[in-house]
mmCIF file with all atom_site columns, C-alpha atoms in Angstrom:
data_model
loop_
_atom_site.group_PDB
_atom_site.id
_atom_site.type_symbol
_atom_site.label_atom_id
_atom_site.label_alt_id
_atom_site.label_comp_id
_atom_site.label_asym_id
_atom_site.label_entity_id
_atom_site.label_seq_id
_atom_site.pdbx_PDB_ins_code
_atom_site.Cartn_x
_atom_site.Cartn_y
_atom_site.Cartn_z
_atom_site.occupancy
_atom_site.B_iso_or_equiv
_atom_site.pdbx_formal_charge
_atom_site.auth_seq_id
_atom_site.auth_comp_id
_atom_site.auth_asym_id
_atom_site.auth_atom_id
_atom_site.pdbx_PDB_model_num
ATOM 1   C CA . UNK A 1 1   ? 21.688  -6.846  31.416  1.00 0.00 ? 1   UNK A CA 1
ATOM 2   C CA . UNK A 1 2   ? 21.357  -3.623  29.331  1.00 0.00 ? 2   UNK A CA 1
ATOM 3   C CA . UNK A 1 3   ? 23.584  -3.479  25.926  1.00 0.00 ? 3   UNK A CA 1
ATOM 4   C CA . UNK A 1 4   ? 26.537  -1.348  25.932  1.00 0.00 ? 4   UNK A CA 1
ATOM 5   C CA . UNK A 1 5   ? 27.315  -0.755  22.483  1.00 0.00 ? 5   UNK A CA 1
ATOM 6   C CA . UNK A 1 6   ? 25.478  -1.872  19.229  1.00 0.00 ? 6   UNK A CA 1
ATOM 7   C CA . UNK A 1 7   ? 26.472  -5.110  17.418  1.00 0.00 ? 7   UNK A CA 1
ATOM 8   C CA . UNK A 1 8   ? 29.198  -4.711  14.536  1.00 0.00 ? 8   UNK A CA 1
ATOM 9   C CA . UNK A 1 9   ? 32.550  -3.036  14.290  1.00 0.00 ? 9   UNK A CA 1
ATOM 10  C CA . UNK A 1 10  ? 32.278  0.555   15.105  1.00 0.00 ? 10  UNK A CA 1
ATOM 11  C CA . UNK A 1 11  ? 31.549  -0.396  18.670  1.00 0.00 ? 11  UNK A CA 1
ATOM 12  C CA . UNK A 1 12  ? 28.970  2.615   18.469  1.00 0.00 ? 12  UNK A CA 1
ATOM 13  C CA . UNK A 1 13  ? 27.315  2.892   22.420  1.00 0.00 ? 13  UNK A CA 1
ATOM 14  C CA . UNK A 1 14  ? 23.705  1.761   22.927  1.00 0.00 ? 14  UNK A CA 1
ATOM 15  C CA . UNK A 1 15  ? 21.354  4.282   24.670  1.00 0.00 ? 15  UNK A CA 1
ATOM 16  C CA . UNK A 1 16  ? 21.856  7.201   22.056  1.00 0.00 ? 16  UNK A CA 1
ATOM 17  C CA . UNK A 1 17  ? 19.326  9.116   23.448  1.00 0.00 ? 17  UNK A CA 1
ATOM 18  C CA . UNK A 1 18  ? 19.285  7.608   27.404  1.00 0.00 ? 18  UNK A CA 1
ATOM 19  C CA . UNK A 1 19  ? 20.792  10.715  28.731  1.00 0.00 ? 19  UNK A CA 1
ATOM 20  C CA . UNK A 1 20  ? 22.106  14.351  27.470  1.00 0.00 ? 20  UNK A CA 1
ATOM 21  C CA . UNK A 1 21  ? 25.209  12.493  26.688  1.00 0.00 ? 21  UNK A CA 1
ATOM 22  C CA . UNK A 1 22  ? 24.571  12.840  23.286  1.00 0.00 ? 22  UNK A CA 1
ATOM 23  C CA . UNK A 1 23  ? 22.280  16.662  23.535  1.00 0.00 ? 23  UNK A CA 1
ATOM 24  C CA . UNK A 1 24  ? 23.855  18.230  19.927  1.00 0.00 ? 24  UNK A CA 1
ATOM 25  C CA . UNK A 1 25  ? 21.951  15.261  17.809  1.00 0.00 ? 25  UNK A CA 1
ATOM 26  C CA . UNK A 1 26  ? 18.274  16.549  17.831  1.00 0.00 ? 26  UNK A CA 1
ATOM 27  C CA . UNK A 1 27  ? 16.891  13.374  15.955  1.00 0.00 ? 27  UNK A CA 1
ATOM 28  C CA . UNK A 1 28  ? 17.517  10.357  13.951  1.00 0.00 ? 28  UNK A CA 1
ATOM 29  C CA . UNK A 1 29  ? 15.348  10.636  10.590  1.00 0.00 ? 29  UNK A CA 1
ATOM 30  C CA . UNK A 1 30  ? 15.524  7.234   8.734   1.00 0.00 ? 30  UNK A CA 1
ATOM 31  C CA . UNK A 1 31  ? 14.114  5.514   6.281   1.00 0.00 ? 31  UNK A CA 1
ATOM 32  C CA . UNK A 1 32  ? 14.407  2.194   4.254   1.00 0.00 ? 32  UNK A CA 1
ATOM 33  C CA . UNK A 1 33  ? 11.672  2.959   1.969   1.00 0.00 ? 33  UNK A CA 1
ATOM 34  C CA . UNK A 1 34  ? 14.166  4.525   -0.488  1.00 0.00 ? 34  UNK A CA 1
ATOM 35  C CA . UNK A 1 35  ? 13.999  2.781   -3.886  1.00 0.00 ? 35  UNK A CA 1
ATOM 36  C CA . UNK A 1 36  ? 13.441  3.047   -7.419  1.00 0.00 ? 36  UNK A CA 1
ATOM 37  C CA . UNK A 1 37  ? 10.152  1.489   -6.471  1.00 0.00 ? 37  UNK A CA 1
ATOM 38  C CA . UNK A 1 38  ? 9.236   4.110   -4.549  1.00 0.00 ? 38  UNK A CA 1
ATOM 39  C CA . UNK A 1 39  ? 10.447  6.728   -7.501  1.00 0.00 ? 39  UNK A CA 1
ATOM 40  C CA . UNK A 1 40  ? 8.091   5.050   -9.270  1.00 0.00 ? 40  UNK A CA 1
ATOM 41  C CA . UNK A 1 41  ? 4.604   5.174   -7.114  1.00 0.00 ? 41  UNK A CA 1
ATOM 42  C CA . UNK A 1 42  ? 5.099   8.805   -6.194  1.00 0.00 ? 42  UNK A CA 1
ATOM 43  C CA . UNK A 1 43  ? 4.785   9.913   -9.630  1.00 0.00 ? 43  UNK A CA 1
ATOM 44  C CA . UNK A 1 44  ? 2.351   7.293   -10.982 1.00 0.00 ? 44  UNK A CA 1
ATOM 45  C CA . UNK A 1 45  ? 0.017   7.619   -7.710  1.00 0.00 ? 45  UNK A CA 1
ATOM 46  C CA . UNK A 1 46  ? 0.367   11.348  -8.532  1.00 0.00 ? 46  UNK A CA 1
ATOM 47  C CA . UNK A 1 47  ? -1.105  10.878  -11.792 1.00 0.00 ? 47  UNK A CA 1
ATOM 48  C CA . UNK A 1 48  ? 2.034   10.314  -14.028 1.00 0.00 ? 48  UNK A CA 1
ATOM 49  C CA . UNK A 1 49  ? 0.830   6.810   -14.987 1.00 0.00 ? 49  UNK A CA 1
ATOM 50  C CA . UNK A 1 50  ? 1.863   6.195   -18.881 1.00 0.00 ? 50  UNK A CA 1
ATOM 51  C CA . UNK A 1 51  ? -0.906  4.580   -20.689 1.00 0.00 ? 51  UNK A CA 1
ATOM 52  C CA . UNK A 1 52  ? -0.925  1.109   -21.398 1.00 0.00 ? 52  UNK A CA 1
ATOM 53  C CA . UNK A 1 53  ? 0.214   -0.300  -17.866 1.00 0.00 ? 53  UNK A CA 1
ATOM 54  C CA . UNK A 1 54  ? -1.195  -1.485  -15.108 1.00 0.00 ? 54  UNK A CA 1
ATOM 55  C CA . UNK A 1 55  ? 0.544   -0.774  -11.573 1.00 0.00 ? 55  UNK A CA 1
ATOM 56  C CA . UNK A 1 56  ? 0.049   -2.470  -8.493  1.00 0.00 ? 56  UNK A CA 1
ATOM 57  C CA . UNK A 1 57  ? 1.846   -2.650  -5.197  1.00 0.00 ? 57  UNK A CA 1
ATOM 58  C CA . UNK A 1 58  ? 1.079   -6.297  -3.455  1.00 0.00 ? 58  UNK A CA 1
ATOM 59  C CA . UNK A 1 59  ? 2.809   -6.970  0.682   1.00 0.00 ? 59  UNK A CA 1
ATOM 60  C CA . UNK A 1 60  ? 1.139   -6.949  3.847   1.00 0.00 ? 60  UNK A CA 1
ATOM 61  C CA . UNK A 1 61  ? -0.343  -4.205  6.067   1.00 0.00 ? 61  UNK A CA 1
ATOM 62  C CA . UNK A 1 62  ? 0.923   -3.876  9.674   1.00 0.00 ? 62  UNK A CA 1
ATOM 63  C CA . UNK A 1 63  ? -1.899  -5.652  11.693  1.00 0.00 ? 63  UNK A CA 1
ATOM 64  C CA . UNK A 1 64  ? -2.836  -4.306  14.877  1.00 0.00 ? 64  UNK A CA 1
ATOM 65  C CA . UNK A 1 65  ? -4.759  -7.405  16.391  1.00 0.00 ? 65  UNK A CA 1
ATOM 66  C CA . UNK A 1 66  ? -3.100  -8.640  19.965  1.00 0.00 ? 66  UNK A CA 1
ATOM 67  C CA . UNK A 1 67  ? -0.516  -11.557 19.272  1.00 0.00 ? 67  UNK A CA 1
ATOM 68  C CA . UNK A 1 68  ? -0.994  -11.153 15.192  1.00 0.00 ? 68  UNK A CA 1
ATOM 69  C CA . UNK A 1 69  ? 2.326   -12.480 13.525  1.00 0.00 ? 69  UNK A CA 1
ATOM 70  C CA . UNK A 1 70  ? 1.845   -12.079 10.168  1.00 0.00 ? 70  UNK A CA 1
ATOM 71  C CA . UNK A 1 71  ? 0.685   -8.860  8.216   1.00 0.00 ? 71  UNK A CA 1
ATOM 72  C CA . UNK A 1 72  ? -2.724  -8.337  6.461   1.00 0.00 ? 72  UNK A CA 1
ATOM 73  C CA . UNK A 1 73  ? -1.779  -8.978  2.967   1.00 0.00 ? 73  UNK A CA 1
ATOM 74  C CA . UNK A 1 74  ? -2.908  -6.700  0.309   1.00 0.00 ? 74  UNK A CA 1
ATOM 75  C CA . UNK A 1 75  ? -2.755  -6.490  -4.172  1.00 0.00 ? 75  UNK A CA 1
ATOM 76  C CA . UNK A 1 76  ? -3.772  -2.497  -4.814  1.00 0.00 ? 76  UNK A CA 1
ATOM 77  C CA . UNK A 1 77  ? -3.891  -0.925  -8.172  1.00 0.00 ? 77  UNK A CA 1
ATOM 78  C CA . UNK A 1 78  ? -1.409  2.157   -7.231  1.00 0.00 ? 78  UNK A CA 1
ATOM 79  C CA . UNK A 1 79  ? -3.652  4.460   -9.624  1.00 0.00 ? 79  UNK A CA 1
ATOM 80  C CA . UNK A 1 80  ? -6.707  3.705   -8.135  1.00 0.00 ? 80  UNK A CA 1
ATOM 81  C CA . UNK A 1 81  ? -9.205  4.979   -5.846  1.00 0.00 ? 81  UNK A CA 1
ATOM 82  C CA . UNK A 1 82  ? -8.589  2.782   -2.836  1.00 0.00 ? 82  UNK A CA 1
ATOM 83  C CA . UNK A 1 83  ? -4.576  3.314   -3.260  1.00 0.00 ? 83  UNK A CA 1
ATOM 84  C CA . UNK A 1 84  ? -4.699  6.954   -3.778  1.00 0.00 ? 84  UNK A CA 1
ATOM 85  C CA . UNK A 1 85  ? -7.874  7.153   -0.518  1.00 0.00 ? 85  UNK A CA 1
ATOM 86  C CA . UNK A 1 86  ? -4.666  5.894   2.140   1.00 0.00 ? 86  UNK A CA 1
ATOM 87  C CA . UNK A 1 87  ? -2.873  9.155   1.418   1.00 0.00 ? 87  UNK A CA 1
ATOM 88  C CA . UNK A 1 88  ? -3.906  12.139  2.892   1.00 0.00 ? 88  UNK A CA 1
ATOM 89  C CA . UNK A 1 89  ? -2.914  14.116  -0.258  1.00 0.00 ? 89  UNK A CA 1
ATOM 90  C CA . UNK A 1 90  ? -4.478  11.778  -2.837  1.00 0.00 ? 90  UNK A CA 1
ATOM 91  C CA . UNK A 1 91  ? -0.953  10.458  -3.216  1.00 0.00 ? 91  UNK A CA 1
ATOM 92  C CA . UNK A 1 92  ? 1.847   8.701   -2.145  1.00 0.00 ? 92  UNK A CA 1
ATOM 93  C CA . UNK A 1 93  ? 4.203   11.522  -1.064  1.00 0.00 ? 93  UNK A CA 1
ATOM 94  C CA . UNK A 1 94  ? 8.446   10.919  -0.982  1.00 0.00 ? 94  UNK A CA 1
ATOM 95  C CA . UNK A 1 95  ? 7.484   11.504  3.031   1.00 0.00 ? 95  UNK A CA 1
ATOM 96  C CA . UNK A 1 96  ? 5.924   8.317   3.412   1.00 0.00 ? 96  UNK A CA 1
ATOM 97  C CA . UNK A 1 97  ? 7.580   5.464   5.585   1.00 0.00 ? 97  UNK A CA 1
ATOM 98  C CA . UNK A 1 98  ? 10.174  8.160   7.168   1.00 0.00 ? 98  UNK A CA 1
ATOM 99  C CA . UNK A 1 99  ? 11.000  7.762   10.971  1.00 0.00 ? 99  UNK A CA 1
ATOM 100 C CA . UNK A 1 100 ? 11.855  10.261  13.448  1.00 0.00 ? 100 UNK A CA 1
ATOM 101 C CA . UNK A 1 101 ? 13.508  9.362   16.382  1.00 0.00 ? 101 UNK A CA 1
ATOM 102 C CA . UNK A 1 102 ? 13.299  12.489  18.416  1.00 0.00 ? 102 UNK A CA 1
ATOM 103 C CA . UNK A 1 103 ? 16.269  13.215  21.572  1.00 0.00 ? 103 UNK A CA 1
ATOM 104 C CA . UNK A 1 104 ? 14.582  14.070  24.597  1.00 0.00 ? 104 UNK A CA 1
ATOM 105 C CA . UNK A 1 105 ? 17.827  15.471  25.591  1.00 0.00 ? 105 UNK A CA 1
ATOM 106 C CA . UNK A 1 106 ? 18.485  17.688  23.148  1.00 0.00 ? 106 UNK A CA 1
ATOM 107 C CA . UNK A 1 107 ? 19.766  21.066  22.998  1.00 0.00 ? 107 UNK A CA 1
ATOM 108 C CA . UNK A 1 108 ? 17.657  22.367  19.789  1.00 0.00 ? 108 UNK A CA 1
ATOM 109 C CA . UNK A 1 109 ? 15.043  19.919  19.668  1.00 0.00 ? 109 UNK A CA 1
ATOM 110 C CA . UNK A 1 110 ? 13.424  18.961  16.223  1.00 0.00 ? 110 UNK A CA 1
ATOM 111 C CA . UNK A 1 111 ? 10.010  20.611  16.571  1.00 0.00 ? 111 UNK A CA 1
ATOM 112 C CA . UNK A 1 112 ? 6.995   18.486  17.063  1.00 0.00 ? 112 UNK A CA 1
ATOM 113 C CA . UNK A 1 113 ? 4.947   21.244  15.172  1.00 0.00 ? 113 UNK A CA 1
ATOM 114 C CA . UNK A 1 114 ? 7.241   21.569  12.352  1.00 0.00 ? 114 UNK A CA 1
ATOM 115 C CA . UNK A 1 115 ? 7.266   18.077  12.028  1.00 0.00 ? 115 UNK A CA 1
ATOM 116 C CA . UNK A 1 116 ? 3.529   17.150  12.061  1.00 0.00 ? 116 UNK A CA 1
ATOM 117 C CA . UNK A 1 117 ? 2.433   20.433  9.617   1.00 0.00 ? 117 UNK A CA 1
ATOM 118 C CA . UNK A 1 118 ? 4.866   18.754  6.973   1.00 0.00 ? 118 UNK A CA 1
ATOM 119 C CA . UNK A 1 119 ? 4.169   14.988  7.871   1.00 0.00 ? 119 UNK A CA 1
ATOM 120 C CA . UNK A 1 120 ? 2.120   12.783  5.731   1.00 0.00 ? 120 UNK A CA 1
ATOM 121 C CA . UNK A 1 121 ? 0.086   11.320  7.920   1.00 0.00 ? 121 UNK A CA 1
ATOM 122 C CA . UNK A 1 122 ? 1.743   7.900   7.930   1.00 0.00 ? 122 UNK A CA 1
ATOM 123 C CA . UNK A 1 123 ? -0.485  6.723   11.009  1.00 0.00 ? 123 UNK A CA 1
ATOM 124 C CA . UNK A 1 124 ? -3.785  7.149   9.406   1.00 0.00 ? 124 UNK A CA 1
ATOM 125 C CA . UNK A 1 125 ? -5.832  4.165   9.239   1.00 0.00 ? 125 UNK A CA 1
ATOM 126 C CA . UNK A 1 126 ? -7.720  2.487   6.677   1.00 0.00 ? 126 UNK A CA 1
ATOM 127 C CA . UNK A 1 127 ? -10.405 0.307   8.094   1.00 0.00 ? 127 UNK A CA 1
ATOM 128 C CA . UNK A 1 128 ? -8.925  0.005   10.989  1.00 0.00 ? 128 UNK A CA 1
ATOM 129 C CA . UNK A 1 129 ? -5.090  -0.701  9.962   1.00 0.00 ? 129 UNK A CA 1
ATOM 130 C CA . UNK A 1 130 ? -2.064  2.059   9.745   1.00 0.00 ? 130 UNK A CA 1
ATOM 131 C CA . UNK A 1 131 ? -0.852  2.390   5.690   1.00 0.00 ? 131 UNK A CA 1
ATOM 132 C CA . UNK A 1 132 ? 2.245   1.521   6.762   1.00 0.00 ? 132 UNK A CA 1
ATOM 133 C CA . UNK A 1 133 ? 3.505   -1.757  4.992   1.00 0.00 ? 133 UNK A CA 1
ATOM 134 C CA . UNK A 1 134 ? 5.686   -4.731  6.337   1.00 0.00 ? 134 UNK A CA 1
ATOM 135 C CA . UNK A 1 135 ? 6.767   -5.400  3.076   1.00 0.00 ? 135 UNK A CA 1
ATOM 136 C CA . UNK A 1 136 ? 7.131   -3.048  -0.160  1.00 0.00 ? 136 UNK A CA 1
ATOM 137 C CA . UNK A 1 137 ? 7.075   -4.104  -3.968  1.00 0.00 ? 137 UNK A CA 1
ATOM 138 C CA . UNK A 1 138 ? 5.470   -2.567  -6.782  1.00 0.00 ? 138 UNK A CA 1
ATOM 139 C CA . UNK A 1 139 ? 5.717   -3.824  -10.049 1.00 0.00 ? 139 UNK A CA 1
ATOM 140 C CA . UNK A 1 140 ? 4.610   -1.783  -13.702 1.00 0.00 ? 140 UNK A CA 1
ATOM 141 C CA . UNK A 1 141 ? 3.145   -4.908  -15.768 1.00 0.00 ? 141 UNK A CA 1
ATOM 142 C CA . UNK A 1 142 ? 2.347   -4.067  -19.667 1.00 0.00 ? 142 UNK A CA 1
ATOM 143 C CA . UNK A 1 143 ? -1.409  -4.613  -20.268 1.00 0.00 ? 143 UNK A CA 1
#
């Protein structure tokens, strides 16, 4: 039996985008990746790293294998190399970790072009696993 509305107070109605009920919202664009963490990688990744620290971002990469519960996990120096190499600007960009959540129904829609020139590439793969992360934390430890 299909949900009616979503769970909570507001009684907001499931199925936002199941028909042109709802054709004036174009998209959803969300994220949860908004933190002082993540303040903190885009300019150190960028090369704003002060001297003196060491910076590392440690969670688990979404694993793609059939029936896989449980992230890969990963420890990655934020200024190095292999951190930097999963960007496709050298860098973690603010853009990172956004969803789009495009209306088929809608009016105006949010172009796919517009969308993709400007995107960072959050799908990319490194060895064989999308740089998106299950779980974030980054941490600036004195050396």
């Amino acid at each position: 039996m299909p949900a009616e509305y979503l769970l909570g107070p507001t009684q907001f109605p499931a199925g936002l985008f199941a028909n042109d009920r709802h054709a004036e919202l174009s998209a959803v664009i969300f994220s949860n990746a908004c933190s002082i963490s993540k303040l903190n990688r885009v300019a150190i990744s960028g090369g704003g790293a002060p001297e003196g620290y060491r910076y590392t971002r440690l969670g688990h990469f979404f694993d793609r294998t059939p029936g896989a519960l449980r992230g890969i996990p990963f420890c990655l120096d934020i200024t190095g190399d292999e951190y930097r190499g999963l960007w496709p600007h050298d860098y973690e960009p603010w853009t990172a970790e956004i969803e789009v959540f495009h209306n088929p129904f809608a009016r105006h829609p949010v172009s796919s072009i517009y969308y993709l020139k400007r995107s960072t590439g959050s799908r990319r793969t490194v060895n064989g696993y999308a740089d998106r992360f299950m779980r974030r934390r980054s941490y600036g430890r004195k050396l």
